C-alpha positions as a Python dict, from the first residue, in 0.01 Angstrom:
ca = {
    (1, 'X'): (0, 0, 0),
    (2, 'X'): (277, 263, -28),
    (3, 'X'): (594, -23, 65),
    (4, 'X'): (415, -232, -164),
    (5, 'X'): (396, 69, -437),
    (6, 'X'): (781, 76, -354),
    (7, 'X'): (893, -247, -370),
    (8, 'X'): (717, -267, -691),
    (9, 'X'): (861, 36, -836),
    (10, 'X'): (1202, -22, -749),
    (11, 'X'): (1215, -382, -876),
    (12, 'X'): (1060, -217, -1249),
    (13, 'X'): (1373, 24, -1240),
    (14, 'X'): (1599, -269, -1213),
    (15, 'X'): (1867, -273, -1503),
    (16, 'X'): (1750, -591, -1607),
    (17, 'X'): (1385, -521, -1578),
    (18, 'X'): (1395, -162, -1711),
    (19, 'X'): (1712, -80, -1860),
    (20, 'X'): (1784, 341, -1801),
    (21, 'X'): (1532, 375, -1536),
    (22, 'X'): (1825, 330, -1240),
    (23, 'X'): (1671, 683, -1095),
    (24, 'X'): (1316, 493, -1022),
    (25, 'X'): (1475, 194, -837),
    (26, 'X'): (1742, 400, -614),
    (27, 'X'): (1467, 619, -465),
    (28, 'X'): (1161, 396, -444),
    (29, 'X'): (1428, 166, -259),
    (30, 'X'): (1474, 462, -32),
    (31, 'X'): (1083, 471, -15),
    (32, 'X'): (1096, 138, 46),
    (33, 'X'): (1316, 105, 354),
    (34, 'X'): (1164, 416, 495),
    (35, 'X'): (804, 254, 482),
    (36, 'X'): (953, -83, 634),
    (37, 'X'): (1103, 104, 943),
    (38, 'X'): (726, 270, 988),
    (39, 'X'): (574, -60, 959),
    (40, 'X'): (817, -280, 1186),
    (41, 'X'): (742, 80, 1467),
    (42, 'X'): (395, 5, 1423),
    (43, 'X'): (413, -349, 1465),
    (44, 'X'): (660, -309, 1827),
    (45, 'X'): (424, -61, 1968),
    (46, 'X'): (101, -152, 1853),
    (47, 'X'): (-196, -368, 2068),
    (48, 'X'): (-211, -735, 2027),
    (49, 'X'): (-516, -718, 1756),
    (50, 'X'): (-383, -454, 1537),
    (51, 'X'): (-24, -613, 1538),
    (52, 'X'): (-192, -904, 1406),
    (53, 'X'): (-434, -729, 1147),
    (54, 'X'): (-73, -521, 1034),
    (55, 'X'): (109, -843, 1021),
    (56, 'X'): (-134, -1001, 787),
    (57, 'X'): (-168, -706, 564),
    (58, 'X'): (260, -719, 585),
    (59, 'X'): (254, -1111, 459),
    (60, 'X'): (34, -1043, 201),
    (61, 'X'): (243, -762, 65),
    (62, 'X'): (552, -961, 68),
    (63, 'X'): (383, -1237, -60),
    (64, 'X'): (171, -1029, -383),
    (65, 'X'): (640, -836, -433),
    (66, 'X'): (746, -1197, -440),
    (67, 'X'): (503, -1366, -702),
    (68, 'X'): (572, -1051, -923),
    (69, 'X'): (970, -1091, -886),
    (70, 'X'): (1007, -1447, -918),
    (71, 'X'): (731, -1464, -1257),
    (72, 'X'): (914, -1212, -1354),
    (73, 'X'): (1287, -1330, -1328),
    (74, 'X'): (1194, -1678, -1384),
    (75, 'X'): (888, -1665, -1673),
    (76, 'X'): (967, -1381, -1858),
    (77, 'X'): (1219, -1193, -2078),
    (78, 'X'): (1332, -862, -2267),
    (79, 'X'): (972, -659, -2326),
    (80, 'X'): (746, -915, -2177),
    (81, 'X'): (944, -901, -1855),
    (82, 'X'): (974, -515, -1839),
    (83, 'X'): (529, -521, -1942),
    (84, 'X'): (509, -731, -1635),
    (85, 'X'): (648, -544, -1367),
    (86, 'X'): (523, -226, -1558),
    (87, 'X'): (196, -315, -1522),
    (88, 'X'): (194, -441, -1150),
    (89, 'X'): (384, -141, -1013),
    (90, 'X'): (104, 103, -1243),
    (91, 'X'): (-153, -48, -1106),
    (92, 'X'): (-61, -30, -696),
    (93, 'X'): (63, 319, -772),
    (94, 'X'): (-286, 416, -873),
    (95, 'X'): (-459, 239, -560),
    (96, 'X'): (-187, 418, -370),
    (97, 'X'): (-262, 751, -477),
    (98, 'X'): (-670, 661, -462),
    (99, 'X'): (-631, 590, -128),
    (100, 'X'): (-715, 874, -17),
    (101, 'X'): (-1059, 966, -222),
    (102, 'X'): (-1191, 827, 146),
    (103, 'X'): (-1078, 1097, 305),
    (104, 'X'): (-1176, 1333, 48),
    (105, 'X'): (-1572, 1236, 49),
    (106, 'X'): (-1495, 1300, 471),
    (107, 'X'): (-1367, 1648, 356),
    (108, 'X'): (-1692, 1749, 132),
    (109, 'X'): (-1961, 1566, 361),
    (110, 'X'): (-1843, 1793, 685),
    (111, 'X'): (-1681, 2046, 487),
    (112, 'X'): (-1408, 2032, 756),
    (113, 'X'): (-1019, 1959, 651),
    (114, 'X'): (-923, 1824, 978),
    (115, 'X'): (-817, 1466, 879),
    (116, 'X'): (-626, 1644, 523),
    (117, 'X'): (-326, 1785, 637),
    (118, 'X'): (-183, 2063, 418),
    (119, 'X'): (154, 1922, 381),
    (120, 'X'): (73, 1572, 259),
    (121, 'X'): (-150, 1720, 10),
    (122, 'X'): (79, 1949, -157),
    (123, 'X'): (367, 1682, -132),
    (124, 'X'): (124, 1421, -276),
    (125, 'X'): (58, 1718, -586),
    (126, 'X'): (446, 1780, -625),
    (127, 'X'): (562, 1385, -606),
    (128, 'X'): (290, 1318, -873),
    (129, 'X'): (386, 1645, -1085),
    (130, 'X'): (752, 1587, -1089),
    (131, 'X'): (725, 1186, -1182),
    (132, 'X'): (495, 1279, -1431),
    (133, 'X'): (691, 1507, -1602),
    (134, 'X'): (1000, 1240, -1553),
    (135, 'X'): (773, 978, -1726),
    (136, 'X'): (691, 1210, -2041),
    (137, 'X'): (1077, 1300, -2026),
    (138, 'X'): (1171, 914, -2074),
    (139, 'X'): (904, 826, -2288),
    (140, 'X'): (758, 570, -1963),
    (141, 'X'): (429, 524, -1948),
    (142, 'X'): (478, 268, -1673),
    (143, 'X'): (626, 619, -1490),
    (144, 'X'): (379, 892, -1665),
    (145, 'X'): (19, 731, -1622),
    (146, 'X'): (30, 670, -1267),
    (147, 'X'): (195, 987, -1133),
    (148, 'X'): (-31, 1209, -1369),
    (149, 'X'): (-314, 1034, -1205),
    (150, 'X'): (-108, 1157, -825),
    (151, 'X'): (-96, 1481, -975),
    (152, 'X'): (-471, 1535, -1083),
    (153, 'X'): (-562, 1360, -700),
    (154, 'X'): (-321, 1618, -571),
    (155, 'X'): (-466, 1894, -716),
    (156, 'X'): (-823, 1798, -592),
    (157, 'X'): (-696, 1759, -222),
    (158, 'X'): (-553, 2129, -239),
    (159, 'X'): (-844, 2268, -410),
    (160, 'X'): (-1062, 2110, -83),
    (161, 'X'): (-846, 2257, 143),
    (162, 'X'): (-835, 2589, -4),
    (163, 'X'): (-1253, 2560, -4),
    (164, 'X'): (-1294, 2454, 362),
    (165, 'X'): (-962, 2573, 521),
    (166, 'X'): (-1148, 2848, 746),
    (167, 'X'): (-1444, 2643, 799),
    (168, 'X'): (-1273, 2481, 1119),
    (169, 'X'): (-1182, 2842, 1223),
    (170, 'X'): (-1570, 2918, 1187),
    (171, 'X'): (-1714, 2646, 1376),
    (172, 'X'): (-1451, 2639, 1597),
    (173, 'X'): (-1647, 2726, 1921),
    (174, 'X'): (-1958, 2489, 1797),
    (175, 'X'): (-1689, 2189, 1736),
    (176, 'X'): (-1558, 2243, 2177),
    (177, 'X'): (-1889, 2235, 2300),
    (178, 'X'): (-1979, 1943, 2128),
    (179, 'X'): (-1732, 1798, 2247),
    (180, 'X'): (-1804, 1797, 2627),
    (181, 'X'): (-2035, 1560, 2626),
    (182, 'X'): (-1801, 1312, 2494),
    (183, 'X'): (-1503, 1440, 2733),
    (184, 'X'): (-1809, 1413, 3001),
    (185, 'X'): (-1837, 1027, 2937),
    (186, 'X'): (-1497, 949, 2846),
    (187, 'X'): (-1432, 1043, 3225),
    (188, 'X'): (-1747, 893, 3386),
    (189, 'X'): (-1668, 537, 3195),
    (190, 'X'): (-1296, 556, 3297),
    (191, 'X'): (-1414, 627, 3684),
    (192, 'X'): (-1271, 359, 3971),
    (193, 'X'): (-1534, 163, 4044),
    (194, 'X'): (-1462, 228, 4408),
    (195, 'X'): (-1466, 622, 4361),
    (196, 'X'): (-1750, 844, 4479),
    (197, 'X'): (-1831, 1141, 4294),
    (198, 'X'): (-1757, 1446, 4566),
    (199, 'X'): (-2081, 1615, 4423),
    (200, 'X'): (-2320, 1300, 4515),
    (201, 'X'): (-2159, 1282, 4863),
    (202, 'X'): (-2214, 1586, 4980),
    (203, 'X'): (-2575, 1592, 4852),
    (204, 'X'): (-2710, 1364, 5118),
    (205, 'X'): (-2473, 1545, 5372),
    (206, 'X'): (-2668, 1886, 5292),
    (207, 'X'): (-2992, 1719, 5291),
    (208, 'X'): (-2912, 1532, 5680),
    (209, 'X'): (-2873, 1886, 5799),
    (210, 'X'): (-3126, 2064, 5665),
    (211, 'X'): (-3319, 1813, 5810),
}
């Protein structure tokens, strides 16, 4: 969602798309290539079935960025053109930024901010505030109404972690020992079938010679 967020963004800043707005196609190209390095990593070292399920999601990205560009260069003109993109690139910056409400109902349900790290909150909170303020700057809605909605899910993500940031500190001794039970099975599943357990061979041993 993010490359396609990207792609989308940096084909509305396009001179002839959205003349003055050369600042919003220069970095969400930069966004862009970063995102397609962390994709094409994924897809080297990934197993068979998720390589697949990545490279579907992939073709349907490049396939949604296409249909936009070529309607767009093709179909439209002046405003209508610069409408079009504006509106595809708002609406898959809002399902970028809502894609992590997910996590957030995680967050409240075990009150634990384990899977909400700090650091891509607050950057989520300051990438939404600054392009926000950009947008009112230039008078961009297409920039402003998306990034303000970043901003307010920003805010919400640090005001979670500033609730529950000590409740992992808290339960920190409950969250290890519930733990061993799964460490307990993860090892007993992943035993050689020909191993024996030392403990259950030298139970009969013990038994042979108290006998």
């Amino acid at each position: 969602m993010t490359l396609l967020n990207c792609l989308l963004s940096a084909w509305y800043g396009l001179p002839f798309v959205s003349p003055h707005n050369l600042l919003v196609s220069t970095i969400n190209f930069t966004g862009a290539t970063i995102e397609s390095i962390y994709v094409l990593v994924y897809i080297v070292f990934a197993p068979k079935k998720m390589r697949k399920k990545m490279l579907i999601l992939l073709s349907m990205v490049l396939t949604v960025f296409s249909t936009v560009a070529l309607v767009s260069l093709f179909a439209l003109h002046g405003n209508g053109r610069k409408l079009f993109c504006g509106f595809a690139a708002t609406i898959f910056s809002i399902c970028m930024y809502a894609s992590p409400l997910s996590i957030m109902r995680v967050v409240i349900t075990t009150k634990s901010v384990e899977f909400m790290p700090f650091f891509l909150s607050l950057f989520t909170f300051l990438c939404g505030t600054f392009w926000f303020i950009y947008g009112l700057l230039g008078h961009d809605p297409f920039v402003a109404v998306p990034n303000g909605f970043g901003c307010g899910l920003g805010t919400l993500q640090l005001i979670l972690y500033a609730i529950y940031r000590n409740h992992n500190k808290s339960g920190g001794a409950n969250s290890i020992t519930d733990n061993k039970p799964v460490e307990m099975d993860f090892e007993m599943d992943f035993q050689k079938p020909g191993q024996v357990n030392n403990n259950s061979a030298e139970a009969p041993s013990q038994q042979n010679g108290q006998a």
